[in-house]
């Protein structure tokens, strides 16, 4: 399927109208369970040469209850396999090697697409964006997949942007980012205004080297239903900065607070530590501010305009309810 998607993309690029601008969305399923890359990729990585998962046999006493449910119930989804006694078993190592093999497979296919863009003379005027929707724990913290746990290996995704005239090769931005910003960034680069109701903000100036900073915090939201157990739905809202991560579960008494610089593996939950009460409160206030600004931003602007130009505010409201402007 991965190879076929690449073939179809190359065929589409060759058949497109060369004088027309184009947009191509190429979405590979890999890397993903059931972790079955074709040969030679299934044998490309030696299971014994790969890094061990982090935080195995983690103490969950200070974590919310659903962390324990996830660790104990993961075999319902992935089946039984040897995880080792106090370490990493053979099956778990082979799964990780196959996952790495799928990454190598996808990497080769993307190379084919980039080579075709070069062959067609499109290298200098095509923006190429590589990203993903989620990570995979790969036995970090004793879990596989993408359960509703706010670990970095699940929430962090790659973001690579290639456009030689704009983005200097090898430039790295280490700050926090959100995919909500993709659409306004692309619109600005295309010379188009942002659409009403967009929550994101453009980082075109960051790509071009005109700015060094973009955001100092991002919000991650998750809702998940435990399909194989009778446990309730898990909902959380997370604020992430370069140093801190706050995970809020609404009215639930449990929560999470981590110092990502001192504790990048998120082993020590500081939510209930008296010495971090002020930090927790400040981050919670920032989370609330971010949610208000993102979800009620248009409403606040419309309210201000209503006082100055009532009918103009109504026009803006009508436009914000449409997915696209009138053609």
Tab-separated table of N, CA and C in Angstrom, residues 125-129 162-163:
chain	number	residue	atom	x	y	z
A	125	UNK	N	10.069	25.829	-6.248
A	125	UNK	CA	8.791	26.522	-6.018
A	125	UNK	C	7.718	25.604	-5.443
A	126	UNK	N	8.146	24.569	-4.727
A	126	UNK	CA	7.197	23.659	-4.087
A	126	UNK	C	7.516	23.557	-2.600
A	127	UNK	N	6.508	23.769	-1.781
A	127	UNK	CA	6.643	23.567	-0.341
A	127	UNK	C	6.353	22.100	-0.031
A	128	UNK	N	7.272	21.437	0.621
A	128	UNK	CA	7.095	20.041	1.026
A	128	UNK	C	7.058	19.994	2.554
A	129	UNK	N	5.953	19.494	3.102
A	129	UNK	CA	5.760	19.426	4.551
A	129	UNK	C	5.621	17.964	4.950
A	162	UNK	N	10.418	21.748	3.647
A	162	UNK	CA	11.427	22.001	2.618
A	162	UNK	C	10.902	22.993	1.599
A	163	UNK	N	11.609	24.096	1.460
A	163	UNK	CA	11.366	25.064	0.388
A	163	UNK	C	12.642	25.877	0.253
